[in-house]
Coordinates of C-alpha atoms and ligand atoms in Angstrom, one line a residue:
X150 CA 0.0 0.0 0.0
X151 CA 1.2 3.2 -0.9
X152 CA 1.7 5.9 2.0
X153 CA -0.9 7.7 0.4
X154 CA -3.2 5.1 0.7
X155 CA -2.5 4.3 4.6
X156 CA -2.7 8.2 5.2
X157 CA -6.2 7.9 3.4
X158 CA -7.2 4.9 5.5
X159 CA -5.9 6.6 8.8
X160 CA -8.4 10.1 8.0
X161 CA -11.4 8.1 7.0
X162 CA -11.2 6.4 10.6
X163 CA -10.6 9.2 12.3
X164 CA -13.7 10.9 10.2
X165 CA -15.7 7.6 10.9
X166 CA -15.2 8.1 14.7
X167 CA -15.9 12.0 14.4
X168 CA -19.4 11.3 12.4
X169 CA -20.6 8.6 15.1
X170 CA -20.2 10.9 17.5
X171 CA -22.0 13.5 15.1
X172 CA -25.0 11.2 15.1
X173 CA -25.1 10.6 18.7
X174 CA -25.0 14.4 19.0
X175 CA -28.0 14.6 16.5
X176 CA -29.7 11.9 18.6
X177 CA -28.9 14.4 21.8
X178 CA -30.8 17.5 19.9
X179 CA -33.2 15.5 18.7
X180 CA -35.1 12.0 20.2
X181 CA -32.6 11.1 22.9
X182 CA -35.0 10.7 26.0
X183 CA -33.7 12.7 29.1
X184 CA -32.5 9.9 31.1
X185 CA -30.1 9.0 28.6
X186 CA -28.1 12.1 29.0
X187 CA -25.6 10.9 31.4
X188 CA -24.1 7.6 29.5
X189 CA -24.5 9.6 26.0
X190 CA -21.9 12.2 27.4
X191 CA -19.5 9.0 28.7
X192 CA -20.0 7.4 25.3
X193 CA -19.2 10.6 23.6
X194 CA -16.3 11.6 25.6
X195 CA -14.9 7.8 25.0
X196 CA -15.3 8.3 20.6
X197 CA -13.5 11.8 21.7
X198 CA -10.2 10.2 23.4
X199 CA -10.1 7.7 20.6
X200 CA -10.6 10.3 17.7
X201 CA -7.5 12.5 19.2
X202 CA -5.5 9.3 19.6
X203 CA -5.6 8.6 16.1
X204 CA -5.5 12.7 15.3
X205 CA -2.1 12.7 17.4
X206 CA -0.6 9.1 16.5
X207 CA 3.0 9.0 15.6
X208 CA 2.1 6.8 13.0
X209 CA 0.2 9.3 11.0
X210 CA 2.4 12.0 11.9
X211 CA 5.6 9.7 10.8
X212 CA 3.1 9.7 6.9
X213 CA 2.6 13.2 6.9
X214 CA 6.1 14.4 7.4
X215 CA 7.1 11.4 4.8
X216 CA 4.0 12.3 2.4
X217 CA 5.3 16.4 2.3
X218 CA 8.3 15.4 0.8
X219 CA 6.7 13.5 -1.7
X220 CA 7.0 15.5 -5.3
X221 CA 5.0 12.3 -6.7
X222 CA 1.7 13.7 -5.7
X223 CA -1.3 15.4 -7.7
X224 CA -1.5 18.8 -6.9
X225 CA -4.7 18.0 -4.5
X226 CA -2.9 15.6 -2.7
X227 CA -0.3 17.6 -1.8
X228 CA -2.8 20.3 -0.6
X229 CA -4.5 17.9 1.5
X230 CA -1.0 16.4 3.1
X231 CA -0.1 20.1 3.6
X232 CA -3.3 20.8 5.7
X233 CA -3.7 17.6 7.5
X234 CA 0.0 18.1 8.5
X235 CA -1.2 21.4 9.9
X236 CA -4.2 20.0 11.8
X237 CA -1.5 17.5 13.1
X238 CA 1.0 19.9 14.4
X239 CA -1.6 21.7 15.9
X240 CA -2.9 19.3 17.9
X241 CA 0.1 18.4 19.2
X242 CA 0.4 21.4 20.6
X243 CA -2.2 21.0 23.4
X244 CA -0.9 18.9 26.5
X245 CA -3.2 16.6 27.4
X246 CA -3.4 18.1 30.6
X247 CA -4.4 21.8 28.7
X248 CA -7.3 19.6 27.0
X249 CA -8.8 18.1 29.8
X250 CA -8.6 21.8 31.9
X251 CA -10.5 23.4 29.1
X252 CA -12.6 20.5 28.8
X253 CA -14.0 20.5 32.9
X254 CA -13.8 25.0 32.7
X255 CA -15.7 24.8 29.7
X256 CA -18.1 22.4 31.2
X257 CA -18.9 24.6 34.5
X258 CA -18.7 27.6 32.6
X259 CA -21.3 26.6 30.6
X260 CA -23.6 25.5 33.6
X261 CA -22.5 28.8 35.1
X262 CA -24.1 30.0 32.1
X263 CA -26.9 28.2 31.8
X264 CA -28.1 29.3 35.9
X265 CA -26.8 33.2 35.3
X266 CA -29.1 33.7 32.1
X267 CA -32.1 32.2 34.0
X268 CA -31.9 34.1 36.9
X269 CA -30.9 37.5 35.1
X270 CA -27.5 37.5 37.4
X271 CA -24.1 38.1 35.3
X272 CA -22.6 37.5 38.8
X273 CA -22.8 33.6 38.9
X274 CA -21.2 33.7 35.3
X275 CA -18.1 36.4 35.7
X276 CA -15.8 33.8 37.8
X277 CA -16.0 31.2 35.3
X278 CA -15.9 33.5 32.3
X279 CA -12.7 35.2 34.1
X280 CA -11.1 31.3 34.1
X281 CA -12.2 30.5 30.6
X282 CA -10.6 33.7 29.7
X283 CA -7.1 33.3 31.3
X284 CA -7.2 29.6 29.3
X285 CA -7.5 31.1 26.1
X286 CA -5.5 33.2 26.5
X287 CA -2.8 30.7 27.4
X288 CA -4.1 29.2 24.2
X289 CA -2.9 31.9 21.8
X290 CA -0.1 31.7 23.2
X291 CA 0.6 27.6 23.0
X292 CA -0.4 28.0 19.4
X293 CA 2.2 29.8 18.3
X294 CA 3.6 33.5 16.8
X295 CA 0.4 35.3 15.2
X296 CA 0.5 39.3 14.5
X297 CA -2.4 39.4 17.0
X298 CA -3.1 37.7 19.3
X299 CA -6.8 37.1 18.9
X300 CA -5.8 35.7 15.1
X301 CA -4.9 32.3 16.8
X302 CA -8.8 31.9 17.6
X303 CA -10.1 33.2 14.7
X304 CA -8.3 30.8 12.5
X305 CA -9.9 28.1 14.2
X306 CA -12.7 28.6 12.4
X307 CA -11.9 30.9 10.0
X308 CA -8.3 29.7 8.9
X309 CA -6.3 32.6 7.7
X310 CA -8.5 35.3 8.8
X311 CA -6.5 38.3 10.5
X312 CA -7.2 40.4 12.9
X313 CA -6.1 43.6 10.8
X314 CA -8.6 43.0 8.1
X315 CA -11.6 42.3 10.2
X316 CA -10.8 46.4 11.7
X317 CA -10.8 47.3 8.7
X318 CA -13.9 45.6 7.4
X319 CA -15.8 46.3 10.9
X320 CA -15.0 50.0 10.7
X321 CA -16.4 49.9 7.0
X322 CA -19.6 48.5 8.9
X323 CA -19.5 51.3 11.5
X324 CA -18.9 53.9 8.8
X325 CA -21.3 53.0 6.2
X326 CA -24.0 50.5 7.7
X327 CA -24.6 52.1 10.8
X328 CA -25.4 55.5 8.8
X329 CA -27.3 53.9 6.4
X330 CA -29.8 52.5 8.9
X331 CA -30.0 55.5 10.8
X332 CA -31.5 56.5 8.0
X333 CA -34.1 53.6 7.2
X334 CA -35.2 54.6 10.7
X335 CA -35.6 58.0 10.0
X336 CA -38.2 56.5 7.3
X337 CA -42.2 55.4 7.5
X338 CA -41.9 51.8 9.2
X339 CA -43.3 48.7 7.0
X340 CA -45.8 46.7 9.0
X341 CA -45.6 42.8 9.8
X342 CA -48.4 41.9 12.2
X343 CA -49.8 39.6 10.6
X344 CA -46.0 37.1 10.8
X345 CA -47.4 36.5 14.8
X346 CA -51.0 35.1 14.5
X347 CA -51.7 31.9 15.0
X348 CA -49.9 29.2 11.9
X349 CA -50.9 25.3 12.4
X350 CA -47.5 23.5 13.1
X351 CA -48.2 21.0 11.1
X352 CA -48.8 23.4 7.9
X353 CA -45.9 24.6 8.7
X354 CA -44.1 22.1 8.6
X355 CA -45.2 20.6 5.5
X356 CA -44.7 24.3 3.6
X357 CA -40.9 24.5 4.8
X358 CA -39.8 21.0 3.5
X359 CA -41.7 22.0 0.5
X360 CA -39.3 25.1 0.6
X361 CA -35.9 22.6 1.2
X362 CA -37.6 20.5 -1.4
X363 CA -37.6 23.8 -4.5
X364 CA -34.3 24.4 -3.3
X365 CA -32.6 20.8 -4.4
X366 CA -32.2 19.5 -0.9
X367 CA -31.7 15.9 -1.5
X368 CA -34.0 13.6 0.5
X369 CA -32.5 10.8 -0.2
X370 CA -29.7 11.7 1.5
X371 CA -30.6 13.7 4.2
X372 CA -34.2 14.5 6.5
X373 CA -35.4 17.0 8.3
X374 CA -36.5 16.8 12.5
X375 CA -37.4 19.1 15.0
X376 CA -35.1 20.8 17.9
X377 CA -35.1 23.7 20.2
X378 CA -32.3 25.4 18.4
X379 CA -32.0 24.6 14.2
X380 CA -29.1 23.2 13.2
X381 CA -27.8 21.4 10.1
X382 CA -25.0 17.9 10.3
X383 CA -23.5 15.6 8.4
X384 CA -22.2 12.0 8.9
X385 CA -20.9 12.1 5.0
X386 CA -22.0 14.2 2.1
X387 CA -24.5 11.0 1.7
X388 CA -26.2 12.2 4.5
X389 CA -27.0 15.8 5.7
X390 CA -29.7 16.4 8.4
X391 CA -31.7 19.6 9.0
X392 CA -33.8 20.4 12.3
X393 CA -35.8 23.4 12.1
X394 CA -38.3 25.4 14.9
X395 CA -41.7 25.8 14.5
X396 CA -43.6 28.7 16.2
X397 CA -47.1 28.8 15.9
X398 CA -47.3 32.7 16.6
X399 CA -44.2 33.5 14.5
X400 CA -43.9 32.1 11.3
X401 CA -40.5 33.9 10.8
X402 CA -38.8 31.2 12.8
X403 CA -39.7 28.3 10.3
X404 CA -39.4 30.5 7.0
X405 CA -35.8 31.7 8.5
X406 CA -34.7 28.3 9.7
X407 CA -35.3 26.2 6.4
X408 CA -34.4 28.4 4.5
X409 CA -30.9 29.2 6.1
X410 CA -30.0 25.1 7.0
X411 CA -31.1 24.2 3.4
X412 CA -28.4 26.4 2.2
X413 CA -26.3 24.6 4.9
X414 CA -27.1 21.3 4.1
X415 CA -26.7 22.1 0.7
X416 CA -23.0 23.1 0.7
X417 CA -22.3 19.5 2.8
X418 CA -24.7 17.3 0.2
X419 CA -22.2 19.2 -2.5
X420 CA -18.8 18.4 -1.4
X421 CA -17.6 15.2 -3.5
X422 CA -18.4 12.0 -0.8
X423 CA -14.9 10.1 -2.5
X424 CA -13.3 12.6 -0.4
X425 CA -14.4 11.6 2.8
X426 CA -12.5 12.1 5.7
X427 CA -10.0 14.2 3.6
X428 CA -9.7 18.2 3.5
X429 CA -10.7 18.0 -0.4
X430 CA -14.0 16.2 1.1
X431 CA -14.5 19.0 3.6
X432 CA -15.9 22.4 4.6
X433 CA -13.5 25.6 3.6
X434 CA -14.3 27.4 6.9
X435 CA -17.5 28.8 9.0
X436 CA -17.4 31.9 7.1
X437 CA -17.6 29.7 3.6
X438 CA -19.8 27.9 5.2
X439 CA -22.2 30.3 6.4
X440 CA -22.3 32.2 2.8
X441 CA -24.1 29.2 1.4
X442 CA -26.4 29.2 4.2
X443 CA -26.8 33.5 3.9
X444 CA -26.7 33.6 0.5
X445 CA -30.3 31.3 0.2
X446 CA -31.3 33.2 3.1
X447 CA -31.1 36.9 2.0
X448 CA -29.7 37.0 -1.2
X449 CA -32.4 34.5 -2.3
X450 CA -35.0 33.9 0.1
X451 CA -35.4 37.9 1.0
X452 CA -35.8 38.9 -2.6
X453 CA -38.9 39.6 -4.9
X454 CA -38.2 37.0 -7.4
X455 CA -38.1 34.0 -4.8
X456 CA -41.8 35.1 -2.8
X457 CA -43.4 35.7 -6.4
X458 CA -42.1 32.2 -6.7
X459 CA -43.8 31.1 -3.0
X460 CA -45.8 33.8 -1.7
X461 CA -49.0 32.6 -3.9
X462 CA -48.8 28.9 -2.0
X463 CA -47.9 30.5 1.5
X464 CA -50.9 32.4 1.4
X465 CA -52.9 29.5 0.0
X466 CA -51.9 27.7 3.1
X467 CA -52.4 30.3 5.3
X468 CA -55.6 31.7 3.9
X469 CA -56.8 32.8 7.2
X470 CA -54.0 35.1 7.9
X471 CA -52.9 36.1 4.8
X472 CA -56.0 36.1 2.8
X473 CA -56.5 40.3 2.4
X474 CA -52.6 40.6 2.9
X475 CA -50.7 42.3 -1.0
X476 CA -47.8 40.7 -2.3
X477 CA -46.2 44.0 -1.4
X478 CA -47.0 44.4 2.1
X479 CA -46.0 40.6 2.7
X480 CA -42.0 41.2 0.4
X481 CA -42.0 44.4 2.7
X482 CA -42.5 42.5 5.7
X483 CA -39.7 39.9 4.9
X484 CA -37.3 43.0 5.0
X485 CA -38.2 44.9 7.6
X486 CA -34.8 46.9 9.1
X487 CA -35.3 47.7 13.2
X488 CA -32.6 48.0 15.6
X489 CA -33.5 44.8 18.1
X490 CA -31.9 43.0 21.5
X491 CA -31.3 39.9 20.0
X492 CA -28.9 39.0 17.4
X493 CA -30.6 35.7 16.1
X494 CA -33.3 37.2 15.3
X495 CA -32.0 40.4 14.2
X496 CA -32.8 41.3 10.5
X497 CA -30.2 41.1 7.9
X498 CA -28.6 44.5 8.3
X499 CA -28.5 45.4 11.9
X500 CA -27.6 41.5 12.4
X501 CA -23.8 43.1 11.3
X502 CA -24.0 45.3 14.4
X503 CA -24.8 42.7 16.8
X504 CA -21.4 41.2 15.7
X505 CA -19.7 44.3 15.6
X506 CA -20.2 44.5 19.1
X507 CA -19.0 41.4 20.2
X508 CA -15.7 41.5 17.2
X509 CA -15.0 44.3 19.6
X510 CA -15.6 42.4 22.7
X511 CA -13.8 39.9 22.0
X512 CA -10.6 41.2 20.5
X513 CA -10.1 43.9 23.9
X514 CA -10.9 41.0 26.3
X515 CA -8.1 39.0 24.5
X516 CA -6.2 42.1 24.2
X517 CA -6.6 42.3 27.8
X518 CA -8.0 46.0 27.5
X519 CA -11.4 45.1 29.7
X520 CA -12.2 42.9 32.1
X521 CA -15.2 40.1 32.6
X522 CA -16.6 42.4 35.3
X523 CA -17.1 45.5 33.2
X524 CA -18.8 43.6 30.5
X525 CA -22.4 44.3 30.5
X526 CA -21.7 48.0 31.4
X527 CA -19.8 48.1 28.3
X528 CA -21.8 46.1 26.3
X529 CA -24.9 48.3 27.2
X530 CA -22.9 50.9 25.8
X531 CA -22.5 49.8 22.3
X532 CA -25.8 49.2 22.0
X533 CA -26.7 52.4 23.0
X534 CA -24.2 53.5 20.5
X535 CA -24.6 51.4 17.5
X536 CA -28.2 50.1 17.7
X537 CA -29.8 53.3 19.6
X538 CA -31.3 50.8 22.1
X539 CA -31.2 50.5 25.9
X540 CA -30.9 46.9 27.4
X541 CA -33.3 46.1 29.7
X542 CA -31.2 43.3 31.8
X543 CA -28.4 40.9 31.2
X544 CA -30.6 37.9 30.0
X545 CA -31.8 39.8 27.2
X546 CA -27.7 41.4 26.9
X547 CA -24.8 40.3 27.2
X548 CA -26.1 36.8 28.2
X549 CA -28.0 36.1 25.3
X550 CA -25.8 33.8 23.2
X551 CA -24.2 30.5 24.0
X552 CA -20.8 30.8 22.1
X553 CA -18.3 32.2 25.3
X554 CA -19.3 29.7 27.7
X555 CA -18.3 27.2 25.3
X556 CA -14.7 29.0 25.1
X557 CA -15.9 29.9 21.3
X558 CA -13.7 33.4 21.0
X559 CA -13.6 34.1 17.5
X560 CA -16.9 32.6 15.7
X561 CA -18.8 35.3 15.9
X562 CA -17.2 37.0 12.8
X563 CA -17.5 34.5 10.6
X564 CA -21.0 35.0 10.1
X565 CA -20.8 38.8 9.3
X566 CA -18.1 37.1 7.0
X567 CA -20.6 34.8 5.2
X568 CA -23.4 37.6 4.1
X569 CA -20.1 39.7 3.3
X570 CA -19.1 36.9 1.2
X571 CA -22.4 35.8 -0.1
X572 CA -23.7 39.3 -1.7
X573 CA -20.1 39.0 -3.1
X574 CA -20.4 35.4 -4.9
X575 CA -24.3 36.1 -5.7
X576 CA -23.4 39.1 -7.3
X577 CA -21.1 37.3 -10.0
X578 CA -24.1 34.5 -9.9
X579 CA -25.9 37.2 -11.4
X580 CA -23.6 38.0 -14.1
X581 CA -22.6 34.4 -14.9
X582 CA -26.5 32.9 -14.9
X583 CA -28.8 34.6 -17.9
X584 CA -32.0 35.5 -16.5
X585 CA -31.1 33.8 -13.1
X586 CA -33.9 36.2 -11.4
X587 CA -36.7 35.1 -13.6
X588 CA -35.8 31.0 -12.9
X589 CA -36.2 32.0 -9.1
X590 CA -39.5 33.8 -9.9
X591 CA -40.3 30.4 -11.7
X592 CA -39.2 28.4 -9.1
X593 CA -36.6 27.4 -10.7
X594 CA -33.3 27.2 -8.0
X595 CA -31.6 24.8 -10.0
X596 CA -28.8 27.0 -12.2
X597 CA -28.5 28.6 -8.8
X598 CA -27.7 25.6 -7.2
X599 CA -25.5 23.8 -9.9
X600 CA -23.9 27.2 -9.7
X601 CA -23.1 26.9 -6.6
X602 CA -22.1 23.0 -7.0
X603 CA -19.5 23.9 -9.6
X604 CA -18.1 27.0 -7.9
X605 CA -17.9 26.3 -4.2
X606 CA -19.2 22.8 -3.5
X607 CA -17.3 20.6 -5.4
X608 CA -13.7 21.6 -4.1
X609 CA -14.0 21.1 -0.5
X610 CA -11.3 22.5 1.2
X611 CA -8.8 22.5 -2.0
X612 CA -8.9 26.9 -2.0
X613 CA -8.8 28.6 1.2
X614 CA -11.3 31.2 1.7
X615 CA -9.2 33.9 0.4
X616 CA -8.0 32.1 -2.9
X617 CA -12.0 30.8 -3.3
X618 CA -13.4 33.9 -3.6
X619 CA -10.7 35.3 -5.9
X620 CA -11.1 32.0 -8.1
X621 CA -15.0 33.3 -8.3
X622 CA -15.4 37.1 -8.1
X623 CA -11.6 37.9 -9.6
X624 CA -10.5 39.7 -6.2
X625 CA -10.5 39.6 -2.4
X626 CA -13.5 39.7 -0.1
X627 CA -14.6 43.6 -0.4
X628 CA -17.7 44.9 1.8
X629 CA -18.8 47.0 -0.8
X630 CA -20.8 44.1 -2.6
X631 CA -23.0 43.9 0.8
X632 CA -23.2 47.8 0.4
X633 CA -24.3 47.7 -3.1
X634 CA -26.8 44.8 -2.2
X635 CA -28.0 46.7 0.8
X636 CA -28.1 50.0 -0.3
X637 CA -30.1 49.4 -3.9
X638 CA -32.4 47.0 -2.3
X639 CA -33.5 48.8 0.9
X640 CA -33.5 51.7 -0.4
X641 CA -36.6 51.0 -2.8
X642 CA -38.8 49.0 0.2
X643 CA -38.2 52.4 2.4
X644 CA -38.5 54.9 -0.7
X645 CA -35.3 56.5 -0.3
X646 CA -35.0 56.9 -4.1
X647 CA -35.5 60.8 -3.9
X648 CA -32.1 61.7 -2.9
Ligands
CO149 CO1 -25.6 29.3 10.0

């Protein structure tokens, strides 16, 4: 067997152990009774040890050093050696006394969590946070020289992502976004009432996989369930599982939900399955991943062409509430623009400030510039500052999102990075598709789709994010496509044509 071969066989058991444990996690989310918590967590924590046994091996260390001198290789091959030698050295990095430390912090601070955002009390959380803090920061530093040191957790989930540019793109949000919704606001408010009456469940739930179905979702290789908090995985590309939410006085949350796990799922059913276990068979980064998702949630889902497409059925369904409701009002209601506490649920524009805030955050707590106690004072501020709202109590502040008590510093840029990247890549859609809009109108996602297939899917994690969109727009990521998108769009729903 050639040392490819054994490095091949090595990564697709270490990807079979990673997607058992993915199932059991879907299980978790999704039917797992609550008395089986406690030997799920041993069982997943056991798949855990033996997946970073294998990661760490000698043996597989031993192949990639071998494999990277190896001129023999296809061009992919060598990309893949070059990364999976990367993820190996990286993980060596972390004693296993670091792992297990953050493992246990991670653990309470997340309970810490859990109690502080039910009882409105920052208090319980600010020890724990403080702890989880002083880890990370130790782990910048284990992970090497970075020009910042905040770049050492943004590239783990945004590889290659720097510090320096995300200023500079975040102060283009502050300059440009924040003004332009000052001056939505200033503007008569659409009206969407008629989103929060009462929707049947199961209508509901019929309409969005009718919505998963229009946009190529393969059945056959993937299903949809239902959990508190939506989420898309995969256990190969053969296999890609949605869960969405169904409110029955919001109908935003399962209109939203499909919509943005579809594009998800679709990215993962896309990426070629005789890669498995290999980077060429994987995900780019979150921010890749999250323009698929963004880009069939606002580029497509929030335009006119894709509700003349729906918006005739929706109301069918829904004759009772949206009998005596216009095209028009219902579009306008898809897009409305208002400053809001919380960022899930934060429309597409002001979502970027929600982020902004916590980019900010983030990079000064790493930075060392603030401290966990002075962290809802200051967060209060910003959004005073950038969203013109005062927050009521720390539940609905800065305890609202799960990511830093699971030690996730650094994630929450990636998804300004996906809408920044998807008004960039649907843009050149545009170009490159004759008459693109008028198959959406028809109903017609699939040019979109193999678009999408043929540009992002198929490559897995040959580009990285930077060389990706280069390959497909002919330059670097550059905010003024989300500008451009923004600007023309929002400013016909609010009449802003005038000047
Ligand atoms: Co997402």
């Amino acid at each position: 067997m050639s040392n490819y071969s054994e490095y091949q066989g090595i990564m697709r058991k270490i990807a079979d152990i990673q997607y058992a444990s993915a199932v059991l996690n879907w299980d978790q989310e999704t039917y797992m009774p609550p008395k089986g918590a406690t030997f799920r967590a041993q069982q997943l924590a056991t798949l855990a040890g033996i997946g970073h046994e294998l990661a760490t091996s000698k043996e597989l260390g031993d192949l990639l050093n071998a494999l990277s001198a190896d001129i023999a290789l296809t061009e992919k091959e060598k990309r893949n050696i070059k990364q999976s030698l990367k993820n190996y050295n990286d993980n060596k990095k972390y004693s296993t006394e670091f792992v297990k430390e953050l493992s246990k912090t991670i653990s309470e601070t997340f309970q810490a969590w859990q109690k502080a955002k039910a009882e409105n009390n920052f208090e319980l959380y600010a020890p724990f946070l403080e702890k989880l803090l002083k880890l990370k920061r130790e782990e910048c530093k284990l992970l090497g020289t970075f020009s910042h040191p905040y770049d050492a957790l943004l590239n783990q989930y945004e590889p290659g992502a720097k510090t320096a540019d995300l200023e500079i793109l975040f102060s283009d949000v502050r300059n440009q976004l924040v003004t332009f919704v000052k001056q939505i606001a200033a503007k008569t408010q659409n009206k969407d009432h008629f989103m929060f009456l009462d929707y049947d469940k199961q209508k509901q739930w019929q309409f969005g996989l009718d919505l998963l179905k229009q946009m190529g979702y393969d059945f056959d290789a993937g299903r949809q369930d239902a959990s508190s908090h939506p989420f898309t995985t995969n256990f190969s590309a053969q296999d890609v599982r949605v869960t969405t939410r169904i409110n029955e006085n919001d109908l935003n949350e399962m209109i939203w939900s499909c919509i943005h796990e579809g594009g998800h799922a679709l990215y993962e059913q896309g990426l070629p399955p005789e890669e498995y276990g290999l980077p060429s068979g994987e995900y780019i980064s979150l921010g890749i991943h999250e323009s698929q998702s963004r880009l069939w949630e606002n580029n497509v889902g929030r335009s006119l062409s894709y509700w003349k497409a729906n918006f005739k059925m929706l109301q069918q369904t829904f004759s009772e509430n949206l009998g005596s409701i216009t095209f028009e009002d219902f579009y306008k209601a898809m897009n409305i623009v208002k400053p809001s506490l919380i960022r899930t649920s934060a429309d597409e524009l002001t979502y970027h400030f929600h982020v902004l805030i916590r980019f900010e955050i983030e990079k000064a707590l790493i930075e060392g510039t603030i401290e966990v106690k002075d962290l809802p004072s200051y967060w209060n501020k910003k959004y005073k500052e950038y969203l013109g709202i005062d927050v009521p109590n720390d539940t609905k502040g800065v305890l609202q999102d799960i990511h830093w008590s699971h030690g996730s510093f650094g994630y929450f840029p990636t998804y300004s990075l996906g809408s920044f990247y998807a008004a960039q890549f649907f843009a050149q859609a545009k170009k490159e598709i004759s008459g693109l809009e008028i198959e959406i109108e028809k109903g017609n996602m699939k040019p979109l789709l193999d678009w999408l297939r043929e540009k992002v899917h198929r490559f897995g994690k040959y580009y990285s994010a930077e060389e990706l969109c280069i390959e497909i727009t002919g330059e670097k990521l550059n905010f003024k496509y989300f500008m451009d998108y923004a600007t023309t769009k929002y400013k016909k729903l609010y009449n802003m044509d005038s000047n």
